[in-house]
Coordinates of C-alpha atoms in Angstrom, one line a residue:
M1 CA -12.6 39.8 -41.2
V2 CA -11.7 39.9 -37.5
Q3 CA -9.0 37.4 -36.5
I4 CA -9.8 36.5 -32.9
R5 CA -10.6 33.2 -31.2
R6 CA -14.2 33.0 -30.0
L7 CA -14.6 32.8 -26.2
P8 CA -16.4 29.8 -24.7
D9 CA -20.1 30.6 -24.1
E10 CA -19.7 31.0 -20.4
L11 CA -16.7 33.4 -20.7
Q12 CA -18.5 35.3 -23.5
N13 CA -21.4 35.9 -21.2
V14 CA -19.1 37.3 -18.5
A15 CA -17.4 39.5 -21.1
A16 CA -20.8 40.9 -22.1
K17 CA -22.0 41.5 -18.5
E18 CA -18.8 42.6 -16.8
L19 CA -16.7 44.1 -19.6
G20 CA -19.4 45.6 -21.9
E21 CA -18.4 43.4 -24.9
V22 CA -20.9 43.4 -27.7
E23 CA -19.9 40.7 -30.2
S24 CA -21.5 42.4 -33.2
R25 CA -19.6 45.6 -32.5
I26 CA -16.1 44.0 -32.1
P27 CA -15.0 44.7 -35.6
E28 CA -15.9 48.4 -35.2
D29 CA -14.2 48.7 -31.8
L30 CA -11.0 47.1 -33.1
Q31 CA -11.0 49.3 -36.1
A32 CA -11.3 52.4 -33.9
L33 CA -8.2 51.4 -31.9
K34 CA -6.3 50.5 -35.1
T35 CA -7.2 53.9 -36.7
W36 CA -5.9 55.7 -33.6
I37 CA -2.6 53.7 -33.6
K38 CA -2.0 54.6 -37.3
Q39 CA -2.6 58.3 -36.4
Q40 CA 0.1 58.4 -33.7
P41 CA 3.5 59.4 -35.3
H42 CA 5.4 58.3 -32.1
L43 CA 3.8 54.9 -31.7
K44 CA 4.5 51.7 -33.7
A45 CA 2.3 49.0 -32.2
R46 CA 1.2 45.6 -33.2
T47 CA -2.3 45.6 -34.7
D48 CA -3.0 41.9 -34.3
D49 CA -6.7 41.6 -33.5
Q50 CA -6.1 39.0 -30.7
L51 CA -3.7 41.4 -28.9
L52 CA -5.8 44.5 -29.3
I53 CA -9.0 42.9 -28.2
Q54 CA -7.4 42.2 -24.9
F55 CA -6.6 45.9 -24.4
L56 CA -10.3 46.6 -25.1
R57 CA -11.5 43.9 -22.7
G58 CA -9.0 44.9 -20.0
C59 CA -10.3 48.4 -20.2
K60 CA -14.0 47.4 -20.3
Y61 CA -14.2 48.8 -23.8
S62 CA -13.2 52.3 -22.8
L63 CA -11.3 53.4 -25.9
E64 CA -9.5 56.2 -24.1
K65 CA -8.3 53.8 -21.4
A66 CA -7.2 51.3 -24.0
K67 CA -5.2 54.0 -25.7
N68 CA -3.5 54.9 -22.4
K69 CA -2.6 51.4 -21.6
L70 CA -1.3 50.6 -25.1
D71 CA 0.8 53.7 -25.2
L72 CA 2.3 53.1 -21.8
Y73 CA 2.8 49.4 -22.6
Y74 CA 5.0 50.2 -25.6
S75 CA 6.7 53.2 -23.9
L76 CA 7.8 50.8 -21.1
K77 CA 9.1 48.3 -23.6
T78 CA 11.1 51.0 -25.4
K79 CA 12.5 52.7 -22.3
Y80 CA 13.3 49.5 -20.3
P81 CA 13.8 46.7 -22.9
Q82 CA 16.0 44.8 -20.5
M83 CA 12.9 44.3 -18.4
F84 CA 9.9 44.4 -20.6
N85 CA 10.9 43.8 -24.3
P86 CA 12.5 40.4 -24.9
T87 CA 13.2 39.9 -28.5
D88 CA 15.5 36.8 -28.4
V89 CA 13.9 34.0 -26.5
D90 CA 16.6 31.7 -27.6
S91 CA 19.5 33.5 -25.8
P92 CA 21.1 31.3 -23.2
K93 CA 20.6 34.0 -20.5
F94 CA 16.9 34.3 -21.3
R95 CA 16.4 30.5 -20.9
E96 CA 18.6 30.4 -17.8
V97 CA 16.7 33.2 -16.1
H98 CA 13.4 31.6 -17.1
N99 CA 14.3 28.4 -15.3
L100 CA 14.5 30.4 -12.1
A101 CA 10.7 30.8 -12.4
L102 CA 10.1 34.3 -11.0
Y103 CA 6.5 34.2 -12.3
T104 CA 4.5 31.0 -12.9
P105 CA 0.9 30.9 -14.3
L106 CA -0.8 27.8 -12.8
P107 CA -2.6 25.4 -15.1
K108 CA -6.1 25.6 -13.7
P109 CA -7.8 29.0 -13.2
L110 CA -9.6 29.6 -9.9
F111 CA -12.7 27.4 -9.6
E112 CA -11.9 26.0 -13.1
N113 CA -13.3 28.9 -15.0
E114 CA -12.4 32.2 -13.2
A115 CA -9.2 34.2 -12.8
R116 CA -5.8 32.9 -13.7
I117 CA -3.4 32.4 -10.7
W118 CA 0.2 33.5 -11.0
V119 CA 2.8 32.7 -8.4
C120 CA 5.9 35.0 -8.0
Q121 CA 8.8 33.4 -6.1
L122 CA 11.8 35.5 -5.0
N123 CA 14.0 32.4 -5.2
Y124 CA 16.9 33.6 -7.3
S125 CA 20.4 34.4 -6.0
A126 CA 20.7 38.1 -5.4
D127 CA 24.5 37.7 -5.6
H128 CA 24.3 36.4 -9.2
Y129 CA 21.2 38.0 -10.7
H130 CA 19.4 41.3 -10.5
I131 CA 15.7 41.6 -10.1
E132 CA 15.5 43.5 -13.4
D133 CA 16.9 40.4 -15.2
M134 CA 14.0 38.3 -13.8
Y135 CA 11.4 40.3 -15.7
H136 CA 12.7 39.6 -19.1
P137 CA 11.2 36.1 -19.5
S138 CA 8.3 37.0 -17.1
S139 CA 7.2 39.9 -19.4
A140 CA 7.3 37.5 -22.3
M141 CA 5.0 35.1 -20.5
F142 CA 2.6 37.9 -19.6
E143 CA 2.5 39.0 -23.3
L144 CA 1.7 35.4 -24.4
S145 CA -1.1 35.4 -21.8
L146 CA -2.6 38.5 -23.5
L147 CA -2.8 36.4 -26.7
N148 CA -3.7 33.0 -25.4
D149 CA -5.4 33.1 -22.0
P150 CA -9.1 33.8 -22.1
F151 CA -9.6 33.3 -18.4
A152 CA -7.0 36.0 -17.6
G153 CA -8.4 38.1 -20.4
V154 CA -12.0 38.1 -19.1
H155 CA -11.8 37.3 -15.4
G156 CA -8.3 38.8 -14.7
I157 CA -5.4 37.5 -12.6
I158 CA -4.6 36.7 -9.0
L159 CA -1.0 37.2 -7.9
I160 CA 0.7 35.3 -5.1
F161 CA 4.0 36.8 -4.0
D162 CA 6.1 34.2 -2.0
Y163 CA 8.6 35.9 0.2
S164 CA 9.8 32.7 1.9
K165 CA 13.3 33.0 0.4
V166 CA 13.7 36.7 0.3
T167 CA 17.0 38.1 1.6
Y168 CA 18.4 41.5 2.4
G169 CA 20.2 41.2 -1.0
H170 CA 16.8 41.0 -2.7
L171 CA 15.4 44.0 -0.9
A172 CA 18.5 46.1 -1.7
Q173 CA 17.4 45.6 -5.4
F174 CA 13.9 46.8 -4.7
T175 CA 14.6 50.5 -5.3
P176 CA 11.7 52.9 -5.4
N177 CA 12.2 53.4 -9.1
F178 CA 12.3 49.7 -9.8
L179 CA 9.1 49.1 -7.8
K180 CA 7.4 51.9 -9.6
R181 CA 8.2 50.4 -13.0
V182 CA 6.8 47.0 -11.9
V183 CA 3.7 48.5 -10.5
S184 CA 3.2 50.6 -13.6
F185 CA 3.8 47.5 -15.8
L186 CA 1.4 45.3 -13.9
E187 CA -1.3 47.8 -13.0
N188 CA -1.1 50.6 -15.6
S189 CA 0.0 48.9 -18.8
M190 CA -1.1 45.3 -18.6
P191 CA -4.8 45.0 -19.7
F192 CA -5.6 42.4 -17.1
R193 CA -7.9 43.0 -14.1
I194 CA -5.9 42.4 -10.9
R195 CA -8.5 40.6 -8.8
A196 CA -6.2 40.1 -5.7
A197 CA -2.6 40.1 -4.7
Y198 CA -1.4 37.9 -1.7
F199 CA 2.0 38.4 -0.1
T200 CA 3.0 35.3 1.9
H201 CA 5.9 34.5 4.2
V202 CA 6.8 38.2 4.5
P203 CA 9.7 38.6 7.1
S204 CA 9.8 41.5 9.5
F205 CA 12.8 43.0 7.7
A206 CA 10.7 43.4 4.5
Q207 CA 8.0 45.6 6.1
L208 CA 9.6 48.8 4.7
S209 CA 9.4 47.5 1.1
M210 CA 5.8 46.4 1.7
K211 CA 4.9 49.9 2.9
L212 CA 6.5 51.3 -0.2
I213 CA 4.5 49.0 -2.5
L214 CA 1.3 49.9 -0.7
S215 CA 2.0 53.6 -1.3
L216 CA 2.5 53.0 -5.0
V217 CA -0.5 51.1 -6.0
S218 CA -3.9 52.6 -6.6
E219 CA -6.5 52.7 -3.8
K220 CA -8.5 50.1 -5.8
I221 CA -5.6 47.7 -5.8
R222 CA -4.7 48.5 -2.2
K223 CA -8.0 47.1 -1.1
R224 CA -7.3 43.9 -3.0
L225 CA -3.8 43.4 -1.5
F226 CA -3.4 41.0 1.4
I227 CA -0.3 40.4 3.6
L228 CA -0.5 36.9 5.0
G229 CA 1.6 34.9 7.4
S230 CA 3.7 31.8 6.7
D231 CA 0.9 29.2 7.3
I232 CA -0.4 27.9 4.0
K233 CA -3.8 27.4 5.7
E234 CA -4.1 31.2 5.8
L235 CA -3.6 31.4 2.0
S236 CA -5.9 28.5 1.4
Q237 CA -8.7 30.5 3.1
H238 CA -8.5 32.8 0.1
I239 CA -7.5 30.3 -2.6
P240 CA -8.6 26.7 -2.0
L241 CA -5.7 24.2 -1.7
E242 CA -6.9 22.5 -4.8
Y243 CA -6.0 25.6 -6.9
L244 CA -2.6 26.0 -5.3
P245 CA 0.5 24.4 -6.8
M246 CA 1.9 21.0 -5.7
E247 CA 4.8 22.8 -4.1
Y248 CA 2.3 24.3 -1.7
G249 CA 0.6 21.0 -1.1
G250 CA -2.1 21.7 -3.7
K251 CA -3.2 20.0 -6.9
N252 CA -2.8 22.8 -9.4
G253 CA 0.3 21.5 -11.2
S254 CA 4.0 21.8 -10.4
M255 CA 5.6 25.2 -10.9
K256 CA 8.8 23.4 -11.9
Q257 CA 7.0 21.5 -14.6
V258 CA 5.1 24.5 -15.9
T259 CA 8.4 26.4 -16.2
Q260 CA 9.9 23.5 -18.2
D261 CA 6.9 23.2 -20.4
Y262 CA 7.0 26.9 -21.2
H263 CA 10.3 26.4 -23.2
K264 CA 8.2 24.8 -25.9
V265 CA 5.9 27.8 -26.0
F266 CA 8.9 30.1 -26.4
D267 CA 10.1 27.9 -29.2
E268 CA 6.7 28.3 -30.9
Y269 CA 6.8 32.1 -30.6
R270 CA 10.4 32.9 -31.3
E271 CA 9.6 34.7 -34.5
Y272 CA 6.9 36.7 -32.8
F273 CA 9.3 38.0 -30.3
K274 CA 11.9 38.8 -32.9
E275 CA 9.3 40.9 -34.6
N276 CA 8.7 42.8 -31.4
A277 CA 12.1 44.6 -32.0
N278 CA 10.2 46.5 -34.7
Y279 CA 7.6 48.0 -32.3
G280 CA 7.8 50.7 -29.7
T281 CA 7.7 54.5 -29.2
D282 CA 9.8 57.4 -30.4
E283 CA 9.4 60.3 -28.0
T284 CA 10.9 62.8 -30.5
K285 CA 7.8 62.2 -32.6
R286 CA 5.1 62.3 -29.9
P287 CA 2.6 65.1 -30.4
G288 CA 3.0 67.7 -27.6
K289 CA 5.5 67.1 -24.8
P290 CA 7.5 63.9 -24.8
L291 CA 6.6 61.3 -22.1
D292 CA 9.1 61.7 -19.4
L293 CA 9.3 58.2 -17.9
D294 CA 12.3 59.2 -15.8
G295 CA 10.2 62.0 -14.3
L296 CA 7.2 59.7 -14.1
F297 CA 9.3 57.3 -11.9
G298 CA 11.2 59.9 -10.0
V299 CA 11.6 59.2 -6.3
G300 CA 9.1 60.8 -4.0
G301 CA 5.7 60.8 -5.7
S302 CA 3.2 58.5 -7.3
F303 CA 2.6 58.1 -11.0
R304 CA 1.4 61.1 -12.9
K305 CA -1.7 60.5 -15.0
L306 CA -1.0 59.9 -18.7
D307 CA -3.2 61.9 -21.0
V308 CA -3.3 60.5 -24.5
D309 CA -5.7 61.8 -27.1

C-alpha cells in the first residue's frame, strides 16, 4: 500500500491539471521509479513513497526527468556532504549555523494556498563562516520540505535573496564553482518548481556576481528572476506585504521565530538524517562513464546535460 499523505482537494486538483498526477496511477508510477533505483548499481537512494512522489510531482510525472533529478540529488550529497548531506543535526556547529538563518520558509504560502516563500539572508559574518557552511542546515530544511510541504510540492517555491547585509567578504566566497553547485542544487536536483526569484538591496559592487548567476541559470529561470531596489514597496508589488515576514513590515511570521521553532523539527527528524549517511552514489559502480562533477562544475561553461537511462 502506498504510504503518502493525501493532498487537500484544492491542491489535488492543481496536481492533476498542472503536474499530470493521476491518483489511481500513483502506485504504478512510484513502483516504476523504485524499480529503476534498485537496478542502478551506483545509486543507493531512499525509496520512501513520500519522498519519491515529490520527485515525480516536481518533474510533472516525467519518469526520465525524475531519474535525472534523483541521481543528481544523491550525487551532490555524496560529492559535497559539507553542503548538501547533513547527517548529524545535533552537532553544535549545525545548530549554531542554523541560528544564522540563511534560508527561512515563511509560515503562510502566497495567497494562503499557492507557492511557498523562502527568504535567503546573507547576514552571517564572512570572517567567521564560509558560505558553504551555511548550506548544511539549509539543505536539511529543503529536504524536510520535500517530505512535508504540499504547497511547495505542488505549486513550487518563491525565493527572495536579501543582499542588504552583503559585503566584499561574502562576494569573495561566491566563486564560480560554488555558485554552479548552488544553482545545480536548487534548479537541477531539487524537485520543486521555482516560480520566481527576487534579489533585493543588491549593491553596485555585487553586479558582477549577479551577472554570473544570470549566466548559470536556465533561460526559463532567467525569465523568472528579478533584481529589485532597496525599497520594500518594490518587492511588495510582486509579493503583497501580508505575505512578507514581520522583519519586512509584513504579517507572514517572524524569520527569527521560524528559525527557533525549526529546532524542534530537527529534533523530530534526527534519526532520519542519521540514516541519510547510508545513501548516496558510488561512481566506480555507475554504468558507463562516471559522473564527473568536478568537470561539470569546471570554470567557464554551463552545466552539461546529465543523461541517465
